[in-house]
Amino acid sequence: MLIRRVNDRVRYYLIELYQNLFGEWMVIRTFGSCRALKPTGVIRNYFLDENDAERSIDMLVQQKEKKGYESFTHQSKEHSCIHF
């Protein structure tokens, strides 16, 4: 999970990798504000190859880090507003 602060607001960006029943790999991106009870958006991308999906995740993380997002672990209590 990635977190960033913007004007005293905390934004989150969660990237997950799953394999579906058809053997495809899904990269699911969920994002929004910690103030909202529901996510702002959910985007699903499908890949036939796990390596392609993992490369996509690496690129997404790099893009988000350039925008100021930082890695976050659930053990940290600093951003306890996340509703997952």
Tab-separated table of N, CA and C in Angstrom:
chain	number	residue	atom	x	y	z
A	1	MET	N	0.849	-1.163	0.000
A	1	MET	CA	0.000	0.000	0.000
A	1	MET	C	0.898	1.231	0.000
A	2	LEU	N	0.442	2.244	-0.719
A	2	LEU	CA	1.162	3.501	-0.803
A	2	LEU	C	0.287	4.604	-0.207
A	3	ILE	N	0.922	5.553	0.471
A	3	ILE	CA	0.223	6.642	1.152
A	3	ILE	C	0.900	7.963	0.776
A	4	ARG	N	0.085	9.017	0.665
A	4	ARG	CA	0.672	10.356	0.489
A	4	ARG	C	-0.230	11.389	1.128
A	5	ARG	N	0.383	12.424	1.652
A	5	ARG	CA	-0.359	13.534	2.261
A	5	ARG	C	-0.442	14.677	1.254
A	6	VAL	N	-1.667	15.236	1.114
A	6	VAL	CA	-1.886	16.377	0.245
A	6	VAL	C	-2.780	17.354	0.996
A	7	ASN	N	-2.245	18.507	1.340
A	7	ASN	CA	-3.028	19.543	2.042
A	7	ASN	C	-3.778	18.985	3.240
A	8	ASP	N	-3.079	18.344	4.150
A	8	ASP	CA	-3.643	17.749	5.371
A	8	ASP	C	-4.638	16.624	5.106
A	9	ARG	N	-4.645	16.093	3.917
A	9	ARG	CA	-5.454	14.916	3.595
A	9	ARG	C	-4.515	13.747	3.336
A	10	VAL	N	-4.977	12.572	3.687
A	10	VAL	CA	-4.178	11.380	3.437
A	10	VAL	C	-4.846	10.586	2.330
A	11	ARG	N	-4.090	10.316	1.263
A	11	ARG	CA	-4.561	9.544	0.120
A	11	ARG	C	-3.880	8.180	0.158
A	12	TYR	N	-4.575	7.152	-0.301
A	12	TYR	CA	-3.981	5.813	-0.350
A	12	TYR	C	-4.094	5.231	-1.751
A	13	TYR	N	-3.210	4.295	-2.048
A	13	TYR	CA	-3.186	3.608	-3.334
A	13	TYR	C	-2.768	2.172	-3.050
A	14	LEU	N	-3.673	1.236	-3.233
A	14	LEU	CA	-3.428	-0.167	-2.945
A	14	LEU	C	-3.339	-0.934	-4.255
A	15	ILE	N	-2.298	-1.742	-4.421
A	15	ILE	CA	-2.106	-2.554	-5.621
A	15	ILE	C	-2.052	-4.012	-5.193
A	16	GLU	N	-2.936	-4.837	-5.793
A	16	GLU	CA	-3.003	-6.254	-5.446
A	16	GLU	C	-2.891	-7.101	-6.712
A	17	LEU	N	-2.327	-8.296	-6.561
A	17	LEU	CA	-2.171	-9.229	-7.667
A	17	LEU	C	-2.889	-10.526	-7.324
A	18	TYR	N	-3.795	-10.950	-8.206
A	18	TYR	CA	-4.557	-12.183	-8.016
A	18	TYR	C	-4.581	-12.975	-9.324
A	19	GLN	N	-4.722	-14.276	-9.205
A	19	GLN	CA	-4.985	-15.100	-10.380
A	19	GLN	C	-6.461	-15.494	-10.340
A	20	ASN	N	-7.173	-15.288	-11.457
A	20	ASN	CA	-8.601	-15.621	-11.475
A	20	ASN	C	-8.814	-17.078	-11.899
A	21	LEU	N	-10.062	-17.496	-11.949
A	21	LEU	CA	-10.400	-18.884	-12.266
A	21	LEU	C	-10.045	-19.276	-13.699
A	22	PHE	N	-9.830	-18.295	-14.563
A	22	PHE	CA	-9.497	-18.562	-15.963
A	22	PHE	C	-7.996	-18.585	-16.211
A	23	GLY	N	-7.200	-18.443	-15.140
A	23	GLY	CA	-5.749	-18.464	-15.262
A	23	GLY	C	-5.136	-17.126	-15.588
A	24	GLU	N	-5.958	-16.094	-15.725
A	24	GLU	CA	-5.439	-14.754	-15.988
A	24	GLU	C	-4.953	-14.136	-14.673
A	25	TRP	N	-4.023	-13.214	-14.802
A	25	TRP	CA	-3.517	-12.487	-13.636
A	25	TRP	C	-4.156	-11.114	-13.618
A	26	MET	N	-4.711	-10.743	-12.481
A	26	MET	CA	-5.383	-9.455	-12.331
A	26	MET	C	-4.565	-8.543	-11.411
A	27	VAL	N	-4.332	-7.351	-11.891
A	27	VAL	CA	-3.753	-6.301	-11.055
A	27	VAL	C	-4.914	-5.384	-10.708
A	28	ILE	N	-5.229	-5.312	-9.421
A	28	ILE	CA	-6.359	-4.502	-8.956
A	28	ILE	C	-5.798	-3.311	-8.188
A	29	ARG	N	-6.162	-2.116	-8.666
A	29	ARG	CA	-5.718	-0.879	-8.021
A	29	ARG	C	-6.919	-0.223	-7.365
A	30	THR	N	-6.805	0.027	-6.072
A	30	THR	CA	-7.855	0.688	-5.314
A	30	THR	C	-7.249	1.961	-4.728
A	31	PHE	N	-7.962	3.080	-4.876
A	31	PHE	CA	-7.394	4.340	-4.408
A	31	PHE	C	-8.479	5.256	-3.882
A	32	GLY	N	-8.057	6.202	-3.051
A	32	GLY	CA	-9.011	7.162	-2.515
A	32	GLY	C	-8.457	7.935	-1.342
A	33	SER	N	-9.364	8.567	-0.629
A	33	SER	CA	-9.030	9.373	0.537
A	33	SER	C	-9.330	8.586	1.805
A	34	CYS	N	-8.522	8.775	2.814
A	34	CYS	CA	-8.772	8.108	4.091
A	34	CYS	C	-10.022	8.661	4.774
A	35	ARG	N	-10.475	9.825	4.381
A	35	ARG	CA	-11.681	10.404	4.976
A	35	ARG	C	-12.950	9.726	4.464
A	36	ALA	N	-12.880	9.125	3.289
A	36	ALA	CA	-14.063	8.506	2.682
A	36	ALA	C	-14.205	7.064	3.143
A	37	LEU	N	-15.440	6.623	3.297
A	37	LEU	CA	-15.683	5.242	3.696
A	37	LEU	C	-15.525	4.276	2.530
A	38	LYS	N	-15.745	4.763	1.304
A	38	LYS	CA	-15.606	3.931	0.112
A	38	LYS	C	-14.442	4.452	-0.730
A	39	PRO	N	-13.798	3.565	-1.495
A	39	PRO	CA	-12.698	4.030	-2.345
A	39	PRO	C	-13.202	4.961	-3.448
A	40	THR	N	-12.335	5.868	-3.873
A	40	THR	CA	-12.646	6.759	-4.978
A	40	THR	C	-12.747	5.968	-6.275
A	41	GLY	N	-11.861	4.986	-6.430
A	41	GLY	CA	-11.873	4.208	-7.660
A	41	GLY	C	-11.220	2.857	-7.512
A	42	VAL	N	-11.608	1.957	-8.415
A	42	VAL	CA	-11.012	0.628	-8.495
A	42	VAL	C	-10.764	0.349	-9.973
A	43	ILE	N	-9.540	-0.017	-10.313
A	43	ILE	CA	-9.172	-0.325	-11.694
A	43	ILE	C	-8.631	-1.744	-11.733
A	44	ARG	N	-9.125	-2.523	-12.696
A	44	ARG	CA	-8.659	-3.904	-12.863
A	44	ARG	C	-7.998	-4.048	-14.228
A	45	ASN	N	-6.789	-4.590	-14.240
A	45	ASN	CA	-6.093	-4.900	-15.477
A	45	ASN	C	-5.797	-6.389	-15.502
A	46	TYR	N	-5.941	-7.008	-16.672
A	46	TYR	CA	-5.762	-8.453	-16.814
A	46	TYR	C	-4.525	-8.751	-17.654
A	47	PHE	N	-3.794	-9.792	-17.249
A	47	PHE	CA	-2.579	-10.214	-17.941
A	47	PHE	C	-2.601	-11.725	-18.091
A	48	LEU	N	-2.057	-12.225	-19.194
A	48	LEU	CA	-1.972	-13.670	-19.396
A	48	LEU	C	-0.762	-14.262	-18.692
A	49	ASP	N	0.241	-13.414	-18.442
A	49	ASP	CA	1.499	-13.875	-17.865
A	49	ASP	C	1.752	-13.172	-16.525
A	50	GLU	N	2.138	-13.936	-15.514
A	50	GLU	CA	2.400	-13.369	-14.188
A	50	GLU	C	3.548	-12.361	-14.229
A	51	ASN	N	4.567	-12.640	-15.030
A	51	ASN	CA	5.712	-11.720	-15.111
A	51	ASN	C	5.294	-10.365	-15.673
A	52	ASP	N	4.400	-10.367	-16.665
A	52	ASP	CA	3.894	-9.098	-17.210
A	52	ASP	C	3.125	-8.326	-16.143
A	53	ALA	N	2.335	-9.025	-15.363
A	53	ALA	CA	1.577	-8.376	-14.288
A	53	ALA	C	2.512	-7.770	-13.247
A	54	GLU	N	3.559	-8.506	-12.881
A	54	GLU	CA	4.514	-7.998	-11.892
A	54	GLU	C	5.284	-6.800	-12.430
A	55	ARG	N	5.626	-6.808	-13.718
A	55	ARG	CA	6.300	-5.646	-14.316
A	55	ARG	C	5.374	-4.428	-14.290
A	56	SER	N	4.098	-4.664	-14.543
A	56	SER	CA	3.120	-3.577	-14.494
A	56	SER	C	3.053	-2.975	-13.089
A	57	ILE	N	3.062	-3.829	-12.075
A	57	ILE	CA	3.037	-3.356	-10.691
A	57	ILE	C	4.275	-2.536	-10.384
A	58	ASP	N	5.442	-3.013	-10.810
A	58	ASP	CA	6.685	-2.272	-10.577
A	58	ASP	C	6.616	-0.880	-11.200
A	59	MET	N	6.091	-0.801	-12.428
A	59	MET	CA	5.969	0.496	-13.103
A	59	MET	C	4.987	1.405	-12.372
A	60	LEU	N	3.867	0.846	-11.909
A	60	LEU	CA	2.882	1.642	-11.171
A	60	LEU	C	3.472	2.204	-9.889
A	61	VAL	N	4.202	1.374	-9.155
A	61	VAL	CA	4.816	1.822	-7.900
A	61	VAL	C	5.814	2.939	-8.175
A	62	GLN	N	6.629	2.793	-9.217
A	62	GLN	CA	7.591	3.845	-9.563
A	62	GLN	C	6.881	5.152	-9.902
A	63	GLN	N	5.784	5.071	-10.671
A	63	GLN	CA	5.022	6.276	-11.028
A	63	GLN	C	4.447	6.949	-9.784
A	64	LYS	N	3.897	6.158	-8.882
A	64	LYS	CA	3.289	6.723	-7.679
A	64	LYS	C	4.342	7.314	-6.746
A	65	GLU	N	5.511	6.671	-6.652
A	65	GLU	CA	6.581	7.216	-5.809
A	65	GLU	C	7.058	8.561	-6.349
A	66	LYS	N	7.069	8.730	-7.667
A	66	LYS	CA	7.448	10.018	-8.254
A	66	LYS	C	6.445	11.105	-7.886
A	67	LYS	N	5.198	10.722	-7.642
A	67	LYS	CA	4.162	11.685	-7.251
A	67	LYS	C	4.114	11.920	-5.748
A	68	GLY	N	5.023	11.274	-5.000
A	68	GLY	CA	5.101	11.530	-3.571
A	68	GLY	C	4.516	10.452	-2.680
A	69	TYR	N	4.025	9.365	-3.248
A	69	TYR	CA	3.508	8.264	-2.432
A	69	TYR	C	4.669	7.521	-1.776
A	70	GLU	N	4.444	7.029	-0.574
A	70	GLU	CA	5.440	6.255	0.159
A	70	GLU	C	4.842	4.934	0.587
A	71	SER	N	5.672	3.912	0.723
A	71	SER	CA	5.203	2.601	1.162
A	71	SER	C	4.684	2.682	2.584
A	72	PHE	N	3.662	1.897	2.868
A	72	PHE	CA	3.010	1.882	4.171
A	72	PHE	C	2.732	0.436	4.551
A	73	THR	N	2.961	0.097	5.813
A	73	THR	CA	2.615	-1.238	6.301
A	73	THR	C	1.481	-1.105	7.303
A	74	HIS	N	0.647	-2.125	7.418
A	74	HIS	CA	-0.491	-2.084	8.332
A	74	HIS	C	-0.065	-2.015	9.796
A	75	GLN	N	1.187	-2.339	10.092
A	75	GLN	CA	1.646	-2.292	11.472
A	75	GLN	C	1.797	-0.848	11.963
A	76	SER	N	1.997	0.068	11.047
A	76	SER	CA	2.167	1.470	11.411
A	76	SER	C	0.842	2.045	11.887
A	77	LYS	N	0.848	2.797	12.963
A	77	LYS	CA	-0.382	3.382	13.502
A	77	LYS	C	-0.566	4.833	13.058
A	78	GLU	N	0.371	5.334	12.269
A	78	GLU	CA	0.320	6.735	11.863
A	78	GLU	C	-0.916	7.041	11.012
A	79	HIS	N	-1.314	6.102	10.139
A	79	HIS	CA	-2.444	6.313	9.239
A	79	HIS	C	-3.531	5.303	9.543
A	80	SER	N	-4.119	5.390	10.705
A	80	SER	CA	-5.097	4.397	11.123
A	80	SER	C	-6.472	4.612	10.484
A	81	CYS	N	-6.608	5.546	9.569
A	81	CYS	CA	-7.904	5.841	8.967
A	81	CYS	C	-8.242	4.900	7.820
A	82	ILE	N	-7.380	4.007	7.428
A	82	ILE	CA	-7.629	3.144	6.283
A	82	ILE	C	-8.666	2.096	6.645
A	83	HIS	N	-9.659	1.904	5.788
A	83	HIS	CA	-10.835	1.091	6.074
A	83	HIS	C	-10.788	-0.294	5.470
A	84	PHE	N	-9.655	-0.913	5.301
A	84	PHE	CA	-9.578	-2.242	4.675
A	84	PHE	C	-9.656	-3.314	5.713
